[in-house]
Amino acid sequence: MPKEICEVTHVHEEAVTKVQQQMPDLSGVAKFLKALSDETRLKIAYALTVEDELCVCDVATIIGSSVATASHHLRYLKENNLARSHRIGKQMYYSLADEHIYQIVTIAYEHAKEGIANGSDTN
C-alpha cells in the first residue's frame, strides 16, 4: 500500500497564501467540537435531538449514570453553548442551544452511519 504523503516537496504558494489569508480563528470551533467529542456528551446531545428537552433525571437514566454525572455533562454542554436550561419547580430541564447543534449532531450521526454502511469505518 503506498504511503499517503507527497513524494516530492512542492508548495503551491498561491493556494497556501489564499488559505492563510482566509483562515479565521478556529479556537471556538475546536472548543465546540471538543465538547461533542466525549461519547457521553454526544449521547446526551443526540438524546436532545430526539426529545426537545429532558430533565437531568431523564438524561441520567438514558446514559446509565448517576444524576450527578449527568448534571456535570449537561453543565459542560451549557458552558460551551451547546445546551440551555431552565427550572420547573424542583427539576432542571435541558435542551439543545439552537438548531445548529441539532443539525451538527444529526449530520455527524448520518455521516458516521454512511461510513459504516460503506465499510469505511477504520475502528
PDB file of C-alpha atoms in Angstrom:
ATOM      1  CA  MET A   1       0.000   0.000   0.000  1.00  0.00           C
ATOM      2  CA  PRO A   2       1.510   3.362  -1.000  1.00  0.00           C
ATOM      3  CA  LYS A   3       2.270   5.943   1.657  1.00  0.00           C
ATOM      4  CA  GLU A   4      -0.209   8.788   1.732  1.00  0.00           C
ATOM      5  CA  ILE A   5       2.365  11.568   1.576  1.00  0.00           C
ATOM      6  CA  CYS A   6       3.820  13.753  -1.154  1.00  0.00           C
ATOM      7  CA  GLU A   7       6.842  12.089  -2.671  1.00  0.00           C
ATOM      8  CA  VAL A   8       8.337  15.487  -3.554  1.00  0.00           C
ATOM      9  CA  THR A   9       8.146  18.809  -1.738  1.00  0.00           C
ATOM     10  CA  HIS A  10       6.469  21.432  -3.896  1.00  0.00           C
ATOM     11  CA  VAL A  11       4.441  24.090  -2.093  1.00  0.00           C
ATOM     12  CA  HIS A  12       1.665  25.677  -4.170  1.00  0.00           C
ATOM     13  CA  GLU A  13       2.283  29.229  -2.951  1.00  0.00           C
ATOM     14  CA  GLU A  14      -0.882  30.736  -4.408  1.00  0.00           C
ATOM     15  CA  ALA A  15      -3.169  28.175  -2.764  1.00  0.00           C
ATOM     16  CA  VAL A  16      -1.305  28.368   0.551  1.00  0.00           C
ATOM     17  CA  THR A  17      -1.427  32.190   0.610  1.00  0.00           C
ATOM     18  CA  LYS A  18      -5.142  32.202  -0.250  1.00  0.00           C
ATOM     19  CA  VAL A  19      -5.951  29.782   2.575  1.00  0.00           C
ATOM     20  CA  GLN A  20      -3.720  31.563   5.074  1.00  0.00           C
ATOM     21  CA  GLN A  21      -5.377  34.910   4.289  1.00  0.00           C
ATOM     22  CA  GLN A  22      -8.843  33.442   4.790  1.00  0.00           C
ATOM     23  CA  MET A  23      -8.086  31.289   7.853  1.00  0.00           C
ATOM     24  CA  PRO A  24     -10.240  32.535  10.753  1.00  0.00           C
ATOM     25  CA  ASP A  25      -9.595  31.935  14.440  1.00  0.00           C
ATOM     26  CA  LEU A  26     -10.950  28.415  14.876  1.00  0.00           C
ATOM     27  CA  SER A  27     -10.327  28.083  18.619  1.00  0.00           C
ATOM     28  CA  GLY A  28     -14.048  28.463  19.358  1.00  0.00           C
ATOM     29  CA  VAL A  29     -14.885  25.740  16.849  1.00  0.00           C
ATOM     30  CA  ALA A  30     -12.244  23.465  18.357  1.00  0.00           C
ATOM     31  CA  LYS A  31     -13.703  24.039  21.827  1.00  0.00           C
ATOM     32  CA  PHE A  32     -17.191  23.310  20.478  1.00  0.00           C
ATOM     33  CA  LEU A  33     -16.084  20.080  18.796  1.00  0.00           C
ATOM     34  CA  LYS A  34     -14.123  19.049  21.878  1.00  0.00           C
ATOM     35  CA  ALA A  35     -17.339  19.338  23.895  1.00  0.00           C
ATOM     36  CA  LEU A  36     -19.016  16.917  21.490  1.00  0.00           C
ATOM     37  CA  SER A  37     -16.012  14.589  21.216  1.00  0.00           C
ATOM     38  CA  ASP A  38     -16.843  12.944  24.537  1.00  0.00           C
ATOM     39  CA  GLU A  39     -19.123   9.971  23.811  1.00  0.00           C
ATOM     40  CA  THR A  40     -21.312  10.572  26.864  1.00  0.00           C
ATOM     41  CA  ARG A  41     -21.891  14.228  25.991  1.00  0.00           C
ATOM     42  CA  LEU A  42     -22.562  13.220  22.388  1.00  0.00           C
ATOM     43  CA  LYS A  43     -25.173  10.715  23.599  1.00  0.00           C
ATOM     44  CA  ILE A  44     -26.798  13.474  25.630  1.00  0.00           C
ATOM     45  CA  ALA A  45     -26.808  15.813  22.635  1.00  0.00           C
ATOM     46  CA  TYR A  46     -28.273  13.055  20.471  1.00  0.00           C
ATOM     47  CA  ALA A  47     -30.957  12.354  23.092  1.00  0.00           C
ATOM     48  CA  LEU A  48     -31.856  16.036  22.880  1.00  0.00           C
ATOM     49  CA  THR A  49     -32.371  15.679  19.129  1.00  0.00           C
ATOM     50  CA  VAL A  50     -34.999  13.019  19.862  1.00  0.00           C
ATOM     51  CA  GLU A  51     -36.711  14.884  22.712  1.00  0.00           C
ATOM     52  CA  ASP A  52     -36.707  18.686  22.656  1.00  0.00           C
ATOM     53  CA  GLU A  53     -35.995  18.838  26.385  1.00  0.00           C
ATOM     54  CA  LEU A  54     -35.147  16.395  29.128  1.00  0.00           C
ATOM     55  CA  CYS A  55     -34.695  16.772  32.856  1.00  0.00           C
ATOM     56  CA  VAL A  56     -31.418  15.769  34.481  1.00  0.00           C
ATOM     57  CA  CYS A  57     -33.033  12.604  35.870  1.00  0.00           C
ATOM     58  CA  ASP A  58     -34.163  11.580  32.374  1.00  0.00           C
ATOM     59  CA  VAL A  59     -30.676  12.125  30.985  1.00  0.00           C
ATOM     60  CA  ALA A  60     -29.085  10.130  33.812  1.00  0.00           C
ATOM     61  CA  THR A  61     -31.385   7.198  33.043  1.00  0.00           C
ATOM     62  CA  ILE A  62     -30.743   7.440  29.294  1.00  0.00           C
ATOM     63  CA  ILE A  63     -26.954   7.412  29.654  1.00  0.00           C
ATOM     64  CA  GLY A  64     -26.946   4.970  32.575  1.00  0.00           C
ATOM     65  CA  SER A  65     -25.234   7.257  35.045  1.00  0.00           C
ATOM     66  CA  SER A  66     -25.829   8.994  38.342  1.00  0.00           C
ATOM     67  CA  VAL A  67     -27.739  12.265  38.393  1.00  0.00           C
ATOM     68  CA  ALA A  68     -24.512  13.986  39.474  1.00  0.00           C
ATOM     69  CA  THR A  69     -22.629  12.679  36.424  1.00  0.00           C
ATOM     70  CA  ALA A  70     -25.435  13.640  34.057  1.00  0.00           C
ATOM     71  CA  SER A  71     -25.608  17.080  35.664  1.00  0.00           C
ATOM     72  CA  HIS A  72     -21.859  17.540  35.227  1.00  0.00           C
ATOM     73  CA  HIS A  73     -22.032  16.694  31.500  1.00  0.00           C
ATOM     74  CA  LEU A  74     -25.103  18.866  30.949  1.00  0.00           C
ATOM     75  CA  ARG A  75     -23.434  21.795  32.702  1.00  0.00           C
ATOM     76  CA  TYR A  76     -20.361  21.316  30.478  1.00  0.00           C
ATOM     77  CA  LEU A  77     -22.569  21.386  27.374  1.00  0.00           C
ATOM     78  CA  LYS A  78     -24.261  24.538  28.646  1.00  0.00           C
ATOM     79  CA  GLU A  79     -20.953  26.245  29.471  1.00  0.00           C
ATOM     80  CA  ASN A  80     -19.828  25.548  25.910  1.00  0.00           C
ATOM     81  CA  ASN A  81     -23.044  26.936  24.389  1.00  0.00           C
ATOM     82  CA  LEU A  82     -24.367  23.596  23.173  1.00  0.00           C
ATOM     83  CA  ALA A  83     -27.284  23.407  25.607  1.00  0.00           C
ATOM     84  CA  ARG A  84     -29.552  25.673  27.599  1.00  0.00           C
ATOM     85  CA  SER A  85     -31.512  25.023  30.752  1.00  0.00           C
ATOM     86  CA  HIS A  86     -34.465  26.156  32.798  1.00  0.00           C
ATOM     87  CA  ARG A  87     -36.002  25.091  36.061  1.00  0.00           C
ATOM     88  CA  ILE A  88     -39.586  23.937  36.523  1.00  0.00           C
ATOM     89  CA  GLY A  89     -40.286  23.518  40.199  1.00  0.00           C
ATOM     90  CA  LYS A  90     -37.583  21.283  41.605  1.00  0.00           C
ATOM     91  CA  GLN A  91     -36.451  19.865  38.251  1.00  0.00           C
ATOM     92  CA  MET A  92     -33.862  21.254  35.854  1.00  0.00           C
ATOM     93  CA  TYR A  93     -34.581  20.783  32.149  1.00  0.00           C
ATOM     94  CA  TYR A  94     -32.088  20.969  29.312  1.00  0.00           C
ATOM     95  CA  SER A  95     -32.452  21.404  25.572  1.00  0.00           C
ATOM     96  CA  LEU A  96     -30.040  21.970  22.705  1.00  0.00           C
ATOM     97  CA  ALA A  97     -28.908  25.574  22.427  1.00  0.00           C
ATOM     98  CA  ASP A  98     -30.178  26.029  18.869  1.00  0.00           C
ATOM     99  CA  GLU A  99     -30.978  24.431  15.535  1.00  0.00           C
ATOM    100  CA  HIS A 100     -27.296  24.408  14.516  1.00  0.00           C
ATOM    101  CA  ILE A 101     -26.438  21.971  17.295  1.00  0.00           C
ATOM    102  CA  TYR A 102     -29.349  19.746  16.237  1.00  0.00           C
ATOM    103  CA  GLN A 103     -28.119  19.782  12.638  1.00  0.00           C
ATOM    104  CA  ILE A 104     -24.490  19.112  13.520  1.00  0.00           C
ATOM    105  CA  VAL A 105     -25.329  16.140  15.747  1.00  0.00           C
ATOM    106  CA  THR A 106     -27.751  14.585  13.259  1.00  0.00           C
ATOM    107  CA  ILE A 107     -25.493  15.192  10.253  1.00  0.00           C
ATOM    108  CA  ALA A 108     -22.480  13.752  12.107  1.00  0.00           C
ATOM    109  CA  TYR A 109     -24.517  10.676  13.004  1.00  0.00           C
ATOM    110  CA  GLU A 110     -25.691  10.230   9.403  1.00  0.00           C
ATOM    111  CA  HIS A 111     -22.136  10.649   8.141  1.00  0.00           C
ATOM    112  CA  ALA A 112     -20.802   8.037  10.552  1.00  0.00           C
ATOM    113  CA  LYS A 113     -23.643   5.672   9.698  1.00  0.00           C
ATOM    114  CA  GLU A 114     -22.913   6.009   5.957  1.00  0.00           C
ATOM    115  CA  GLY A 115     -19.221   5.343   6.585  1.00  0.00           C
ATOM    116  CA  ILE A 116     -20.031   2.156   8.478  1.00  0.00           C
ATOM    117  CA  ALA A 117     -22.517   1.068   5.786  1.00  0.00           C
ATOM    118  CA  ASN A 118     -19.891   1.629   3.103  1.00  0.00           C
ATOM    119  CA  GLY A 119     -17.272  -0.327   5.015  1.00  0.00           C
ATOM    120  CA  SER A 120     -15.038   2.674   5.598  1.00  0.00           C
ATOM    121  CA  ASP A 121     -15.143   2.554   9.389  1.00  0.00           C
ATOM    122  CA  THR A 122     -11.491   2.234  10.375  1.00  0.00           C
ATOM    123  CA  ASN A 123     -12.062   1.205  14.022  1.00  0.00           C
TER     124      ASN A 123
END
